[in-house]
Structures are given as C-alpha cells and as structure tokens.
JSON list of C-alpha atoms in Angstrom, two decimals:
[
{"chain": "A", "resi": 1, "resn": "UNK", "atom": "CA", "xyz": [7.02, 24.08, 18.52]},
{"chain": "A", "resi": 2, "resn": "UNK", "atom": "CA", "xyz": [4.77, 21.98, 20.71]},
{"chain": "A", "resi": 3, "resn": "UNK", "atom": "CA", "xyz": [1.96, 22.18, 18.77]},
{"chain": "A", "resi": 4, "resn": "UNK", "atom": "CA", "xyz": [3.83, 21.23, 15.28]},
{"chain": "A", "resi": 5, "resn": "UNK", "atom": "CA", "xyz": [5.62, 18.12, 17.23]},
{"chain": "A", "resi": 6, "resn": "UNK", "atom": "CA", "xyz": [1.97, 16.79, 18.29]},
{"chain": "A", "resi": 7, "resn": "UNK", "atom": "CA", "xyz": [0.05, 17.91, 14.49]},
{"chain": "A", "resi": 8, "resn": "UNK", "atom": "CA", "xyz": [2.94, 15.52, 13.07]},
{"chain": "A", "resi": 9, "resn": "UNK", "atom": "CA", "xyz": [2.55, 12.77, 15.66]},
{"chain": "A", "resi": 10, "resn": "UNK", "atom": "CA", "xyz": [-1.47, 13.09, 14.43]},
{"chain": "A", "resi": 11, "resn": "UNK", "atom": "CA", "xyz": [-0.41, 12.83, 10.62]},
{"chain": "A", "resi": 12, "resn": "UNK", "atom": "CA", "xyz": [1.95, 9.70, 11.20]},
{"chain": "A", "resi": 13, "resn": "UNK", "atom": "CA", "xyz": [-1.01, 7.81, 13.51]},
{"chain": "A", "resi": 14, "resn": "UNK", "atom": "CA", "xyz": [-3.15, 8.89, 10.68]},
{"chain": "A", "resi": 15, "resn": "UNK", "atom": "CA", "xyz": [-0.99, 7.99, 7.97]},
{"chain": "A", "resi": 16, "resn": "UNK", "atom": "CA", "xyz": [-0.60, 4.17, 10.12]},
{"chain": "A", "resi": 17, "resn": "UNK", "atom": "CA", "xyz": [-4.61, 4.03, 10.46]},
{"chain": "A", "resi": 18, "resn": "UNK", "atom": "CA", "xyz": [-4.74, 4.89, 6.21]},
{"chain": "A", "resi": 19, "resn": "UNK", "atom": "CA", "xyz": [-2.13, 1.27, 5.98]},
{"chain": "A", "resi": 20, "resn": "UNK", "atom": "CA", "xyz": [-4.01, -1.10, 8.13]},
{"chain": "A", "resi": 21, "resn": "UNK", "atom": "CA", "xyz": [-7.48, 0.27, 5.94]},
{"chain": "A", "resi": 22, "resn": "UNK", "atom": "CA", "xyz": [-5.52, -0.64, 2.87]},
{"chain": "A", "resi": 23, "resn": "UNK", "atom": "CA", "xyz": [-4.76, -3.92, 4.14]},
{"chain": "A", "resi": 24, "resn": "UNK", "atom": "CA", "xyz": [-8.72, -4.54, 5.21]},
{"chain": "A", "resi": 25, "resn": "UNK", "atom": "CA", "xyz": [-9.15, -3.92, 1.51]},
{"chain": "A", "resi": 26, "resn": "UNK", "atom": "CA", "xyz": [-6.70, -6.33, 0.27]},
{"chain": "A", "resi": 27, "resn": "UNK", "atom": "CA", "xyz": [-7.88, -8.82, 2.43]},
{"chain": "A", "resi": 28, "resn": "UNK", "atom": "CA", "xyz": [-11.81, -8.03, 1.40]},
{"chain": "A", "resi": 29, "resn": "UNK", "atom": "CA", "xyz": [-10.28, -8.67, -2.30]},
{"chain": "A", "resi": 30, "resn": "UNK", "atom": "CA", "xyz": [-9.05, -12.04, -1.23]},
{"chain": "A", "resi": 31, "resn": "UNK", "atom": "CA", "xyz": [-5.35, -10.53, -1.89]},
{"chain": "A", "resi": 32, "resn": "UNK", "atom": "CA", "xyz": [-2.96, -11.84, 0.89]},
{"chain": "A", "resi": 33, "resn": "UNK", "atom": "CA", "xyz": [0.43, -9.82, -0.38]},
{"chain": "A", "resi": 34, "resn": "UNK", "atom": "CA", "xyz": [1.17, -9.31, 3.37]},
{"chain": "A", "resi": 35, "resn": "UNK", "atom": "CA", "xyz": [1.68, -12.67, 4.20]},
{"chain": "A", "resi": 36, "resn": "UNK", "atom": "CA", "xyz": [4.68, -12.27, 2.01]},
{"chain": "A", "resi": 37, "resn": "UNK", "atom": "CA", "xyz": [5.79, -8.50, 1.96]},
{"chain": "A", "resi": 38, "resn": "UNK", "atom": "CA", "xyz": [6.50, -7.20, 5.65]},
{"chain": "A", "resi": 39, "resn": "UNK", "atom": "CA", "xyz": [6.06, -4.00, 4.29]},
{"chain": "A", "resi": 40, "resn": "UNK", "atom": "CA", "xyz": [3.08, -3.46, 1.89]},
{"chain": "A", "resi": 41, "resn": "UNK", "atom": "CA", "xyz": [3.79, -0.08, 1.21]},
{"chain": "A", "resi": 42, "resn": "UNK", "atom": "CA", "xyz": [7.36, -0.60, 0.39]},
{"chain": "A", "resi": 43, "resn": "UNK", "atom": "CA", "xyz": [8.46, 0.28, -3.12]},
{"chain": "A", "resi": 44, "resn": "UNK", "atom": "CA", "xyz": [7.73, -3.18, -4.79]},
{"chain": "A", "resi": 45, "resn": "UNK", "atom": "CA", "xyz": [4.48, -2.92, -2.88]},
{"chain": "A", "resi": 46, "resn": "UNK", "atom": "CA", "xyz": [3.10, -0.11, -3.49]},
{"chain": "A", "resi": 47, "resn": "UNK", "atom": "CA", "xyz": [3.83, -0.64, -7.55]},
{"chain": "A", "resi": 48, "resn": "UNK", "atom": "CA", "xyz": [2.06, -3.59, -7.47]},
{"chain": "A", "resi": 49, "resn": "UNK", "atom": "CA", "xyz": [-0.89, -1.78, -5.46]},
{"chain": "A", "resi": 50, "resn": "UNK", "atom": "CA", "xyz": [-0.90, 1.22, -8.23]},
{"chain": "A", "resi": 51, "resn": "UNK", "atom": "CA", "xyz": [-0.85, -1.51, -10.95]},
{"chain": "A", "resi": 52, "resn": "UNK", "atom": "CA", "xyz": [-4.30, -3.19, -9.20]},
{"chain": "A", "resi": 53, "resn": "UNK", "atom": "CA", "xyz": [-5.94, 0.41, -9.04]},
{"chain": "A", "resi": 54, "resn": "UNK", "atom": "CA", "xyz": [-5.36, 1.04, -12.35]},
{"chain": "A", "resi": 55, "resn": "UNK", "atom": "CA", "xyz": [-6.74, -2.34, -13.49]},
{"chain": "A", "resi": 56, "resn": "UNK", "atom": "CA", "xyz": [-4.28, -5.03, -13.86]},
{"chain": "A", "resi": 57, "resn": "UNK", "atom": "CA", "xyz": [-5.57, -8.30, -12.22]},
{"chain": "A", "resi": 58, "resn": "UNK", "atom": "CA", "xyz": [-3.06, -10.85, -13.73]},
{"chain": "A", "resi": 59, "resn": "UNK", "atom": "CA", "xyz": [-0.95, -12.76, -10.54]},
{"chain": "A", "resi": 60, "resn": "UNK", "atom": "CA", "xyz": [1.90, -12.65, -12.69]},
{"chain": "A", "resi": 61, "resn": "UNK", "atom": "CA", "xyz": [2.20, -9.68, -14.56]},
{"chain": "A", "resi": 62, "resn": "UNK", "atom": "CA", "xyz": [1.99, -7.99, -10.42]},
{"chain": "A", "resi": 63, "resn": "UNK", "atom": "CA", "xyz": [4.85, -10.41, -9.24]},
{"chain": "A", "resi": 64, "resn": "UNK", "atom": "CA", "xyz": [6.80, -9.16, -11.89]},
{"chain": "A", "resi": 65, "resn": "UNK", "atom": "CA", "xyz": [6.80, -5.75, -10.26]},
{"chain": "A", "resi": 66, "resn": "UNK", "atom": "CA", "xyz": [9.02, -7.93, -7.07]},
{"chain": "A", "resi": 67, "resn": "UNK", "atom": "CA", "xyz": [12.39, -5.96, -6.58]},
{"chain": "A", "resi": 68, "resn": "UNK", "atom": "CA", "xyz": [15.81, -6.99, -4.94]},
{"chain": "A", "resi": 69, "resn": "UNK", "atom": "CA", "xyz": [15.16, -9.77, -2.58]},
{"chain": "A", "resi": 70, "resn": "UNK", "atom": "CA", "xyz": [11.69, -10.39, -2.96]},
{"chain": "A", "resi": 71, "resn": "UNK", "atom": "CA", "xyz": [12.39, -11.65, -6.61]},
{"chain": "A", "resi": 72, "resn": "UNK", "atom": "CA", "xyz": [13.00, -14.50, -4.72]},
{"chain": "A", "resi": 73, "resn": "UNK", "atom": "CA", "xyz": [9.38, -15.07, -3.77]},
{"chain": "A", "resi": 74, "resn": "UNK", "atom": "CA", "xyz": [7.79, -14.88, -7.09]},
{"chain": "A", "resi": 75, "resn": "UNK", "atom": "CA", "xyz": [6.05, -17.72, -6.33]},
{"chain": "A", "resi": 76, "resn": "UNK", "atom": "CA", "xyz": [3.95, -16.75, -3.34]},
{"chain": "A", "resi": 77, "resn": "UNK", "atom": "CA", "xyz": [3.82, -13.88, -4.53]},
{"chain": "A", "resi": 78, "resn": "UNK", "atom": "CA", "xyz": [1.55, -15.18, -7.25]},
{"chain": "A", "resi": 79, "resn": "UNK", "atom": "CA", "xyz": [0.01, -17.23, -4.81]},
{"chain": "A", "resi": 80, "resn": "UNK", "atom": "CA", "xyz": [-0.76, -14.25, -2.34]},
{"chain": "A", "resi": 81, "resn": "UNK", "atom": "CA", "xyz": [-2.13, -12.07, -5.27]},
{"chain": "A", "resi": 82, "resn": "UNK", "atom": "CA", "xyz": [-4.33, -14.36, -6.75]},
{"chain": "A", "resi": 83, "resn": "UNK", "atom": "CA", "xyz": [-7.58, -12.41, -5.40]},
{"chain": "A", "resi": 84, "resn": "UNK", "atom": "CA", "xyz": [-10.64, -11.10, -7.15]},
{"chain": "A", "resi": 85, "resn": "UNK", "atom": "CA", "xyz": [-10.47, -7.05, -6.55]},
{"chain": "A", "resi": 86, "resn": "UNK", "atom": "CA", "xyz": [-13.92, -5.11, -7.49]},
{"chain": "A", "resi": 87, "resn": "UNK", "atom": "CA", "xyz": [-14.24, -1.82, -8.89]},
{"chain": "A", "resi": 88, "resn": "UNK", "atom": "CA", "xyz": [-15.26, 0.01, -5.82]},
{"chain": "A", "resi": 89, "resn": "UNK", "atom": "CA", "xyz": [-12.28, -2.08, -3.98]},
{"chain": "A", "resi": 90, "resn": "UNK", "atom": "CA", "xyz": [-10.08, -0.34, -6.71]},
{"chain": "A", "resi": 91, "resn": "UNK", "atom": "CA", "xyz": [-11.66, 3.39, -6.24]},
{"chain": "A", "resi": 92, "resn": "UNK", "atom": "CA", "xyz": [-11.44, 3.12, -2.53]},
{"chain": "A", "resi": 93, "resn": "UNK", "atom": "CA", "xyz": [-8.02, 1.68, -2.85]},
{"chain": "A", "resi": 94, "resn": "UNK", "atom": "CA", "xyz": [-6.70, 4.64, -5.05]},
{"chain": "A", "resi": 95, "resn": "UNK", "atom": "CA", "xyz": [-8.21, 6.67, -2.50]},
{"chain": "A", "resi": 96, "resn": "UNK", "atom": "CA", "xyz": [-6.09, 5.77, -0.08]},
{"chain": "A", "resi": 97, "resn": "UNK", "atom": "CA", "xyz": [-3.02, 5.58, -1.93]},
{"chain": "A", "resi": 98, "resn": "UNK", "atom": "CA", "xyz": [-3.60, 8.90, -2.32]},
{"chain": "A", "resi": 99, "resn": "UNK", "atom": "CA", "xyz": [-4.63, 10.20, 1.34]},
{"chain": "A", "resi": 100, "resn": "UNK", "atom": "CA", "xyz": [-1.14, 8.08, 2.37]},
{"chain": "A", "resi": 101, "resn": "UNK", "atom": "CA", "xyz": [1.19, 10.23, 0.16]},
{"chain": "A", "resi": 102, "resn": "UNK", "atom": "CA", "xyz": [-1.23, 13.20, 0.58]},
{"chain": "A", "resi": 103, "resn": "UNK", "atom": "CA", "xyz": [-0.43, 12.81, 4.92]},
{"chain": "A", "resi": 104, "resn": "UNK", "atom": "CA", "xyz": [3.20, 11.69, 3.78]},
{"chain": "A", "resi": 105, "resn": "UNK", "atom": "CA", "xyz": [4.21, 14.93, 2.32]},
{"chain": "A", "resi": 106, "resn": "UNK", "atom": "CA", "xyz": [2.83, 16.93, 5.16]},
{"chain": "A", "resi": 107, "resn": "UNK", "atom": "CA", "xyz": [4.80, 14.86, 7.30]},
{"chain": "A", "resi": 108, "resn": "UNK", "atom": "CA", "xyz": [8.00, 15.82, 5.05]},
{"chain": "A", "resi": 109, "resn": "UNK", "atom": "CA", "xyz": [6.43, 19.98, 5.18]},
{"chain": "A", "resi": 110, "resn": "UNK", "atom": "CA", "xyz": [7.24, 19.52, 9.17]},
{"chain": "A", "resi": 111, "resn": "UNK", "atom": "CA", "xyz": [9.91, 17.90, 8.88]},
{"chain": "A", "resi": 112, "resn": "UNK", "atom": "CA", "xyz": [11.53, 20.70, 7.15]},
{"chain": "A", "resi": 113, "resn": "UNK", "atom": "CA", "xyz": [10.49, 22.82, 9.94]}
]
C-alpha cells in the first residue's frame, strides 16, 4: 500500500511539473492567459489551449471558449491571448496536454485502488 501511496504522490508532482512547463510555453508564445485564469488547466482553459494546438490563433475566437464567470473577462482575455504561438510551440504544447491527462488517468487507476 506504501508503495502505491508514494507512485501516486510521484504522478501528481509530475503531473504539477507537466503545468508549470505548459505555462513556460505560453509565456515563450507571448500568451499571458494566467494573468487572468487562476487555473490554466481548468475547463475553459484547457479548451482554449486544445483550440491553439490545433491551430486557431484568433484572440477572439479563444475568448469565446470563456465559461461561467470568466465570461466576464472577455476583454483581458483577448488581451492576455494576443501572442504569436510557433509550430513547434504548438507540437510541444499538444505534447503536454497529452502527458497531463496521460499522468491524470493513472492518478484516477490508483485512486480506484
């Protein structure tokens, strides 16, 4: 039991390291969504980050994937994704999208446990 209480502890520090690399990215990309968002892989978030990987560059068009509350911030939203993402920016982004749910259902796996 030990051993599967410390292997989850790794995956969730892992998973935490995989978020602040995704952030370093955004930032490289001139993208400052977490100066808005407090979490940027919360639901609206991580739309508008699956939206950028697959392409879509338009400050608008991403702010339009806001939910709930931060409708309200449409604006600096727009602002805060207004950022000039390159193609290897995108294919390590995706990358990491996917290592994050990847480590997040292995978390789950234990968690049934």
């Amino acid at each position: 039991m030990r051993e599967l209480v410390r292997y989850r502890r790794s995956l969730i520090q892992e998973r935490a390291r995989e978020h602040n690399r995704v952030q370093k990215v955004l930032e490289g990309a001139n993208i400052k969504l977490a100066s808005v968002v407090s979490d940027i892989m919360g639901v609206s978030s991580r739309d508008m980050l699956e939206a950028m990987v697959n392409g879509e560059t338009d400050p608008e068009k991403l702010a339009g994937f806001a939910r709930r509350s931060m409708k309200k911030k449409k604006e600096e939203l727009e602002l805060a994704l207004r950022g000039n993402m390159t193609a290897h920016q995108r294919l390590i982004l995706k990358s990491m999208l996917t290592h994050i749910d990847f480590l997040s259902e292995q978390i789950t796996e234990l968690d049934r446990r």
